[in-house]
Coordinates of C-alpha atoms in Angstrom, one line a residue:
X1 CA 0.2 -0.3 -0.1
X2 CA 1.8 3.2 -1.2
X3 CA 2.4 5.9 2.1
X4 CA -0.5 8.1 1.1
X5 CA -3.1 5.8 0.7
X6 CA -2.0 4.6 3.9
X7 CA -2.2 8.5 5.5
X8 CA -6.3 8.6 4.3
X9 CA -7.2 5.1 5.6
X10 CA -5.7 6.2 9.0
X11 CA -7.3 9.5 8.4
X12 CA -10.4 8.5 8.0
X13 CA -10.2 5.6 11.0
X14 CA -9.4 8.2 13.2
X15 CA -12.6 10.8 12.1
X16 CA -14.7 7.8 12.2
X17 CA -13.4 7.1 16.6
X18 CA -14.1 11.0 16.4
X19 CA -17.5 11.0 15.3
X20 CA -18.8 8.0 15.2
X21 CA -20.6 6.4 18.4
X22 CA -17.8 3.8 18.9
X23 CA -17.3 5.1 22.9
X24 CA -14.6 2.1 23.3
X25 CA -12.3 3.6 21.0
X26 CA -9.4 6.4 21.2
X27 CA -9.9 9.8 20.3
X28 CA -7.3 11.5 17.9
X29 CA -6.5 15.1 19.5
X30 CA -5.5 17.0 16.2
X31 CA -9.1 15.3 14.6
X32 CA -11.2 16.2 17.2
X33 CA -9.4 19.8 17.4
X34 CA -10.6 20.2 13.7
X35 CA -12.2 23.5 13.0
X36 CA -14.6 21.5 10.9
X37 CA -14.9 18.7 13.6
X38 CA -18.2 17.9 14.7
X39 CA -17.4 16.4 18.5
X40 CA -19.3 13.9 20.6
X41 CA -19.7 16.2 23.7
X42 CA -21.2 19.9 23.5
X43 CA -20.9 21.8 26.6
X44 CA -22.4 25.3 26.1
X45 CA -22.1 27.5 28.9
X46 CA -23.9 30.9 29.7
X47 CA -24.3 32.1 33.6
X48 CA -21.9 34.2 35.9
X49 CA -19.1 36.0 35.7
X50 CA -17.5 35.0 39.5
X51 CA -16.3 31.5 38.6
X52 CA -15.2 32.3 35.0
X53 CA -11.3 32.4 36.4
X54 CA -12.0 28.7 37.5
X55 CA -13.9 27.1 35.1
X56 CA -11.8 28.2 32.4
X57 CA -8.6 26.8 34.7
X58 CA -10.7 23.6 34.7
X59 CA -11.1 23.8 30.8
X60 CA -7.6 24.4 29.8
X61 CA -6.2 21.4 32.2
X62 CA -9.0 19.0 30.9
X63 CA -8.9 19.5 27.1
X64 CA -5.7 21.9 26.5
X65 CA -5.2 25.4 25.3
X66 CA -8.4 26.9 23.6
X67 CA -8.9 26.3 20.0
X68 CA -10.4 29.7 19.6
X69 CA -10.2 33.1 22.0
X70 CA -12.4 35.8 21.3
X71 CA -11.8 37.8 24.6
X72 CA -13.6 38.0 27.6
X73 CA -13.8 34.7 28.6
X74 CA -15.9 33.8 25.1
X75 CA -13.6 30.9 24.3
X76 CA -14.1 27.0 22.8
X77 CA -12.0 24.0 23.7
X78 CA -11.9 21.0 22.4
X79 CA -9.9 18.3 23.9
X80 CA -10.3 13.9 23.9
X81 CA -11.5 12.8 27.1
X82 CA -11.9 8.5 28.8
X83 CA -15.3 9.1 29.9
X84 CA -16.8 5.9 29.7
X85 CA -15.1 4.6 33.1
X86 CA -13.0 1.9 31.6
X87 CA -9.2 3.5 32.4
X88 CA -8.0 1.0 29.9
X89 CA -9.1 1.5 26.4
X90 CA -7.5 5.3 26.6
X91 CA -9.4 8.2 25.3
X92 CA -12.7 8.1 23.7
X93 CA -14.9 11.0 23.8
X94 CA -14.3 14.5 21.6
X95 CA -15.5 17.0 23.7
X96 CA -16.1 21.1 22.5
X97 CA -17.1 23.3 25.6
X98 CA -18.4 26.5 23.9
X99 CA -18.0 29.5 26.5
X100 CA -20.1 32.8 26.3
X101 CA -19.6 36.0 27.4
X102 CA -21.1 35.9 31.0
X103 CA -22.9 38.6 32.2
X104 CA -25.6 37.4 35.4
X105 CA -26.0 34.9 37.5
X106 CA -29.9 35.0 36.6
X107 CA -29.0 35.5 33.2
X108 CA -27.4 32.3 32.9
X109 CA -30.5 30.3 35.1
X110 CA -32.6 32.0 32.5
X111 CA -30.7 30.9 29.7
X112 CA -30.4 26.9 30.7
X113 CA -34.4 26.9 31.9
X114 CA -35.8 28.2 28.9
X115 CA -33.2 26.2 26.6
X116 CA -32.2 29.8 25.1
X117 CA -29.9 30.3 21.5
X118 CA -30.1 34.3 22.1
X119 CA -26.1 34.7 23.0
X120 CA -22.9 35.0 21.2
X121 CA -20.0 32.2 21.4
X122 CA -16.3 32.0 19.5
X123 CA -16.5 30.2 16.1
X124 CA -15.0 27.1 16.1
X125 CA -14.6 27.1 12.6
X126 CA -13.7 30.8 12.4
X127 CA -10.2 31.8 11.4
X128 CA -7.1 32.6 13.0
X129 CA -6.5 32.2 16.4
X130 CA -10.1 33.7 17.9
X131 CA -11.7 33.0 15.1
X132 CA -14.5 35.6 15.8
X133 CA -17.9 35.8 18.0
X134 CA -21.1 34.3 16.1
X135 CA -24.6 33.5 17.7
X136 CA -25.0 30.5 18.5
X137 CA -27.5 29.7 16.4
X138 CA -26.6 27.1 13.1
X139 CA -24.3 25.7 15.9
X140 CA -25.3 21.7 15.6
X141 CA -25.2 18.5 17.5
X142 CA -23.4 15.4 16.3
X143 CA -26.8 14.8 15.2
X144 CA -27.4 17.5 13.2
X145 CA -29.5 19.5 15.7
X146 CA -29.5 22.7 17.3
X147 CA -27.3 23.4 20.4
X148 CA -28.7 25.0 23.4
X149 CA -27.8 26.7 26.7
X150 CA -26.8 23.6 28.7
X151 CA -24.9 24.9 31.7
X152 CA -24.5 27.6 33.8
X153 CA -23.5 29.0 37.3
X154 CA -24.7 31.6 39.9
X155 CA -23.5 33.3 42.5
X156 CA -27.1 32.0 44.9
X157 CA -29.4 30.0 45.0
X158 CA -31.3 29.4 41.7
X159 CA -34.8 30.6 43.9
X160 CA -33.1 33.9 44.2
X161 CA -33.1 34.7 40.7
X162 CA -37.0 33.6 39.9
X163 CA -38.3 37.1 41.4
X164 CA -36.3 38.4 38.5
X165 CA -36.2 36.4 35.6
X166 CA -39.1 36.7 32.5
X167 CA -42.5 35.7 33.6
X168 CA -41.0 35.8 37.3
X169 CA -41.4 32.0 37.4
X170 CA -38.5 29.4 36.7
X171 CA -40.8 26.4 34.4
X172 CA -38.2 23.3 35.4
X173 CA -37.4 23.6 38.9
X174 CA -36.4 19.9 39.1
X175 CA -33.6 20.0 36.5
X176 CA -32.2 22.8 39.0
X177 CA -32.8 20.7 42.3
X178 CA -31.3 17.5 41.1
X179 CA -28.1 19.0 38.8
X180 CA -27.1 21.9 41.8
X181 CA -23.5 21.3 42.6
X182 CA -22.0 23.9 45.4
X183 CA -18.7 23.7 43.8
X184 CA -17.2 26.7 45.9
X185 CA -17.4 29.6 48.0
X186 CA -17.2 32.8 46.2
X187 CA -15.9 35.5 47.9
X188 CA -17.0 39.1 47.2
X189 CA -16.0 42.3 48.3
X190 CA -16.7 46.3 48.5
X191 CA -14.1 48.5 46.3
X192 CA -13.4 52.3 46.2
X193 CA -11.9 54.7 44.1
X194 CA -8.5 55.4 45.4
X195 CA -9.0 58.9 46.0
X196 CA -10.3 58.1 49.4
X197 CA -5.9 57.3 49.9
X198 CA -5.8 61.5 49.7
X199 CA -8.0 61.8 53.4
X200 CA -6.4 58.8 55.4
X201 CA -3.6 59.3 57.3
X202 CA -0.9 57.5 56.6
X203 CA -1.2 54.2 59.2
X204 CA -4.7 53.7 57.3
X205 CA -3.1 52.7 54.0
X206 CA -0.3 51.4 54.4
X207 CA 1.5 50.1 51.2
X208 CA 3.7 46.8 51.4
X209 CA 6.6 46.6 49.3
X210 CA 5.8 43.3 47.4
X211 CA 3.1 44.5 45.2
X212 CA 2.9 42.9 41.3
X213 CA 2.2 46.7 40.0
X214 CA 5.1 48.4 42.0
X215 CA 6.4 48.9 45.1
X216 CA 3.9 50.7 47.0
X217 CA 1.3 50.8 44.9
X218 CA -1.2 48.1 46.9
X219 CA -2.5 50.1 49.6
X220 CA -4.3 48.0 52.8
X221 CA -7.3 50.1 53.7
X222 CA -7.8 50.4 57.5
X223 CA -11.3 51.6 56.3
X224 CA -14.7 49.4 57.1
X225 CA -17.8 49.4 56.3
X226 CA -20.5 47.3 58.4
X227 CA -23.5 45.6 57.0
X228 CA -25.7 48.0 58.3
X229 CA -23.4 50.8 57.1
X230 CA -24.1 49.1 53.6
X231 CA -28.2 49.3 54.1
X232 CA -27.7 52.9 54.6
X233 CA -25.2 53.6 52.1
X234 CA -26.9 51.4 49.0
X235 CA -30.3 51.1 50.4
X236 CA -31.3 54.1 52.7
X237 CA -29.0 56.6 50.1
X238 CA -28.6 58.3 53.4
X239 CA -25.3 57.6 54.6
X240 CA -23.6 59.8 52.5
X241 CA -20.5 61.1 53.3
X242 CA -17.2 59.0 54.4
X243 CA -16.8 60.8 57.2
X244 CA -19.9 59.4 58.9
X245 CA -18.6 56.0 57.7
X246 CA -15.0 55.7 59.8
X247 CA -13.1 58.6 61.8
X248 CA -10.2 57.7 60.2
X249 CA -11.0 59.4 57.1
X250 CA -10.0 63.3 57.5
X251 CA -10.9 66.7 56.6
X252 CA -13.1 69.3 57.0
X253 CA -15.4 69.9 53.7
X254 CA -18.0 67.0 53.1
X255 CA -16.6 63.7 51.2
X256 CA -19.6 62.4 49.1
X257 CA -19.9 58.8 48.8
X258 CA -20.6 58.0 45.5
X259 CA -23.0 54.6 45.0
X260 CA -22.6 52.1 42.2
X261 CA -24.4 48.8 42.4
X262 CA -24.7 45.5 39.7
X263 CA -28.5 45.7 38.1
X264 CA -31.2 43.1 39.0
X265 CA -30.1 39.8 37.0
X266 CA -26.6 39.9 38.4
X267 CA -25.6 37.1 40.8
X268 CA -23.4 39.4 42.6
X269 CA -26.2 41.8 43.2
X270 CA -28.8 38.8 44.3
X271 CA -26.2 38.3 47.0
X272 CA -25.8 42.0 48.3
X273 CA -29.5 42.3 48.9
X274 CA -29.7 38.9 50.4
X275 CA -26.1 39.9 52.7
X276 CA -26.3 43.6 53.2
X277 CA -30.3 45.4 52.1
X278 CA -32.1 42.1 53.9
X279 CA -35.5 44.1 53.4
X280 CA -34.6 47.2 51.9
X281 CA -35.0 47.6 48.2
X282 CA -31.7 49.0 46.6
X283 CA -31.7 53.1 46.4
X284 CA -33.0 55.1 43.5
X285 CA -29.9 57.2 44.5
X286 CA -27.8 54.5 43.0
X287 CA -26.3 54.1 39.7
X288 CA -27.1 50.8 37.9
X289 CA -24.5 48.5 35.9
X290 CA -25.0 45.3 34.1
X291 CA -21.6 44.0 34.3
X292 CA -19.1 43.3 36.7
X293 CA -16.8 45.7 33.9
X294 CA -19.1 48.1 34.0
X295 CA -19.0 48.7 37.5
X296 CA -15.3 49.4 37.9
X297 CA -15.4 51.7 35.3
X298 CA -18.2 53.5 37.0
X299 CA -15.8 53.3 40.3
X300 CA -12.4 54.0 38.3
X301 CA -13.7 57.2 37.0
X302 CA -16.2 58.5 40.1
X303 CA -19.3 57.9 38.6
X304 CA -22.1 58.0 40.5
X305 CA -26.1 59.8 40.5
X306 CA -24.5 63.5 40.0
X307 CA -22.9 62.7 36.9
X308 CA -24.4 59.6 35.4
X309 CA -28.0 60.5 35.2
X310 CA -28.8 57.4 32.3
X311 CA -28.0 54.8 34.8
X312 CA -29.7 56.2 38.1
X313 CA -32.1 54.9 39.1
X314 CA -33.5 50.9 38.7
X315 CA -37.9 49.7 38.5
X316 CA -37.6 47.2 40.2
X317 CA -40.2 45.3 38.0
X318 CA -38.7 45.8 34.5
X319 CA -34.9 46.5 35.1
X320 CA -35.5 49.7 33.0
X321 CA -32.9 52.1 34.3
X322 CA -33.0 56.4 34.7
X323 CA -35.6 58.5 36.8
X324 CA -33.6 58.4 40.2
X325 CA -32.3 61.1 41.8
X326 CA -29.4 62.3 44.2
X327 CA -30.4 61.4 47.0
X328 CA -31.2 64.7 49.5
X329 CA -29.4 64.0 52.3
X330 CA -26.3 64.0 50.2
X331 CA -24.0 66.8 49.0
X332 CA -24.4 67.0 45.2
X333 CA -21.9 69.7 44.9
X334 CA -19.2 67.9 47.0
X335 CA -16.2 66.0 46.3
X336 CA -17.3 62.3 45.1
X337 CA -15.8 59.0 45.6
X338 CA -17.6 56.5 44.3
X339 CA -18.3 52.9 45.9
X340 CA -19.3 49.3 44.9
X341 CA -19.3 45.7 45.0
X342 CA -17.2 43.3 43.4
X343 CA -16.6 39.3 43.2
X344 CA -13.2 37.8 43.6
X345 CA -12.6 36.9 40.6
X346 CA -11.8 40.6 39.7
X347 CA -9.2 40.6 42.5
X348 CA -5.8 39.3 43.4
X349 CA -4.3 38.7 46.5
X350 CA -1.5 40.0 48.4
X351 CA 0.4 37.9 50.8
X352 CA 2.3 40.8 52.8
X353 CA 5.5 40.1 52.0
X354 CA 5.3 37.3 54.3
X355 CA 3.8 33.7 52.7
X356 CA 4.4 32.0 56.0
X357 CA 1.6 33.9 57.2
X358 CA -1.8 34.0 55.7
X359 CA -3.5 36.5 58.4
X360 CA -2.0 39.5 56.9
X361 CA -3.1 38.6 53.2
X362 CA -5.3 41.4 51.9
X363 CA -7.2 41.9 48.2
X364 CA -6.0 44.1 45.8
X365 CA -7.5 45.4 42.3
X366 CA -7.0 42.2 40.1
X367 CA -5.7 44.4 36.8
X368 CA -2.8 47.2 37.8
X369 CA -4.6 49.5 35.5
X370 CA -8.1 50.1 37.3
X371 CA -7.9 52.5 40.3
X372 CA -9.4 51.0 43.3
X373 CA -8.5 49.5 46.2
X374 CA -10.6 47.2 48.6
X375 CA -12.9 48.2 51.8
X376 CA -12.5 45.5 54.7
X377 CA -16.6 44.6 56.0
X378 CA -17.7 44.4 59.2
X379 CA -14.1 45.2 60.4
X380 CA -12.6 42.3 58.5
X381 CA -9.7 42.1 55.5
X382 CA -11.1 39.5 52.4
X383 CA -8.5 36.8 52.7
X384 CA -8.4 32.9 52.2
X385 CA -8.0 32.1 56.3
X386 CA -10.3 34.6 57.3
X387 CA -13.1 33.2 55.1
X388 CA -12.1 29.5 56.3
X389 CA -12.7 30.2 59.6
X390 CA -15.7 32.2 59.7
X391 CA -14.2 35.9 60.2
X392 CA -15.3 36.9 56.8
X393 CA -18.5 36.5 55.7
X394 CA -19.3 38.4 52.6
X395 CA -19.2 34.8 50.2
X396 CA -21.9 32.9 48.6
X397 CA -21.8 29.0 47.5
X398 CA -21.2 29.1 44.0
X399 CA -23.6 26.9 42.2
X400 CA -23.5 25.3 38.8
X401 CA -26.4 23.4 37.3
X402 CA -27.1 21.4 33.9
X403 CA -29.6 20.5 32.3
X404 CA -30.3 16.7 32.3
X405 CA -34.4 17.8 30.7
X406 CA -35.7 16.3 27.7
X407 CA -38.1 18.7 27.8
X408 CA -38.8 20.3 24.5
X409 CA -38.6 24.1 24.2
X410 CA -41.5 26.1 22.3
X411 CA -40.3 25.5 19.5
X412 CA -40.9 21.3 20.0
X413 CA -36.9 21.1 20.2
X414 CA -35.6 18.8 23.5
X415 CA -32.4 20.8 22.8
X416 CA -28.9 19.5 23.7
X417 CA -29.1 17.8 26.9
X418 CA -26.9 15.4 29.4
X419 CA -29.4 12.7 30.2
X420 CA -28.5 11.8 33.5
X421 CA -26.3 8.3 33.7
X422 CA -25.0 9.5 29.7
X423 CA -21.6 10.3 28.5
X424 CA -22.6 13.8 28.5
X425 CA -23.6 14.3 32.0
X426 CA -19.9 12.7 32.7
X427 CA -18.7 15.1 30.4
X428 CA -20.3 18.4 32.3
X429 CA -20.1 16.2 35.8
X430 CA -15.9 16.2 35.0
X431 CA -16.1 19.5 34.4
X432 CA -17.6 20.9 37.4
X433 CA -15.6 18.1 39.7
X434 CA -11.6 19.4 38.1
X435 CA -13.2 23.3 39.1
X436 CA -14.4 22.1 42.4
X437 CA -10.9 20.4 43.0
X438 CA -8.4 23.5 41.6
X439 CA -10.6 25.3 44.3
X440 CA -8.0 24.0 46.7
X441 CA -5.2 25.7 45.4
X442 CA -6.5 29.5 44.4
X443 CA -5.9 32.0 46.8
X444 CA -9.8 33.6 45.3
X445 CA -11.9 31.1 45.8
X446 CA -12.1 28.4 48.9
X447 CA -12.8 24.7 48.3
X448 CA -15.7 23.1 50.5
X449 CA -14.2 20.8 52.1
X450 CA -11.8 23.8 53.1
X451 CA -14.4 25.5 55.0
X452 CA -14.9 25.3 58.6
X453 CA -18.0 27.2 58.7
X454 CA -21.5 27.3 57.0
X455 CA -24.4 28.8 56.3
X456 CA -28.4 27.6 55.8
X457 CA -28.9 29.9 52.6
X458 CA -27.5 33.1 50.7
X459 CA -26.6 35.9 53.4
X460 CA -27.7 33.5 56.3
X461 CA -25.3 34.1 59.2
X462 CA -21.9 31.4 59.2
X463 CA -22.1 29.0 61.6
X464 CA -19.8 26.3 62.8
X465 CA -19.0 22.9 61.0
X466 CA -15.8 21.3 61.5
X467 CA -14.2 21.9 65.5
X468 CA -12.1 24.2 66.1
X469 CA -8.4 24.5 64.3
X470 CA -6.0 26.2 66.2
X471 CA -3.2 25.6 64.0
X472 CA -5.2 27.6 61.1
X473 CA -7.7 29.8 62.5
X474 CA -5.1 31.1 65.7
X475 CA -3.0 33.6 65.0
X476 CA 0.8 33.2 64.8

């Protein structure tokens, strides 16, 4: 047989393995990752922003580097995995994971519940390394059927999204109840424009030398907001001056708090409601941002209701923005220093040049070009040990869900789901399990196995779930 003929035969055999139903075969990575390939399993993720770094890391470990990267975490991964439970027969399944641009937890919950296709993904067959974005409409599974949003994550339990999803109801609650996986603990923080540093004494803004952005460029603020203060700042909009927050803030002139908050579909917002606001509605003197990038941009530039009227106020029923106003309790002509809330995915952790001591670790901005510092919450710094030991409780369980149900959408199409016990389900379970395992070494999230405390529901008080660990929780 000629060499060229042999090559064609081997290539055809490889294609049959990757594309066909023969699970007990070996998948060829080069064939599996080809642009025109139709994989055996298709995971289409649309959900929360906060777990993006963790789930991207898990996908990279399982499938290799993204074959297409459209930035903003919009990526395509393809790889061969051994999912049939037989370790002796090699990797037999070609998995394709499509990660759409994430906006809010509740948007992802709704997309999975409704089997939606109204979102953009990176084009698996696009040119170059990025491929370009395209609608998921027209991307088909191995049987020629439309792929839907079938995998999501949420910073809060899906029930907290119910008041803000379309028609104010989850149509398939059994899907969420049967697949929910609290993969790890996702911390949150309060952030403030760096302009606040001007109004703090040197003792309240130390700058450790080990800052990754340059010596002295990571400020550890001695400035804290309590739950009750947060309720008055972002809820009642009647605590408007930074001098009321802490005696560490100096100056004789008014220093207005510019209040920024995420919109109603955000998991960060739903968790903020549960943790801080409780029964108080967000005030109409806040500006509302759809994504964490928008919130960071607003805090970076001291936006607030006084200079951004189009985002000031939010209709609690429709989500429409505008119509709000600066609270009468606030001084609209004073210097403004804005503040908001942020998930741990946008932060980094400084160990304060003491790797052996976790107690002086603290959170810093995740990008050198940003213009914010991280505040304490209730007198505590966001750090992994403080979360584990129950001293910092502004966190939630990051939950992941997938579609295991064949119920058709409005057009009668059952969509691309993961039947219980199937190879498809094994693929999505493997991805979730890897993200959970990686949390052990991730400095910005906490693995469930590392937690010594728990809580009954989002925003509820924490309580010990393990015996006190003096080795971990007692300061040296």
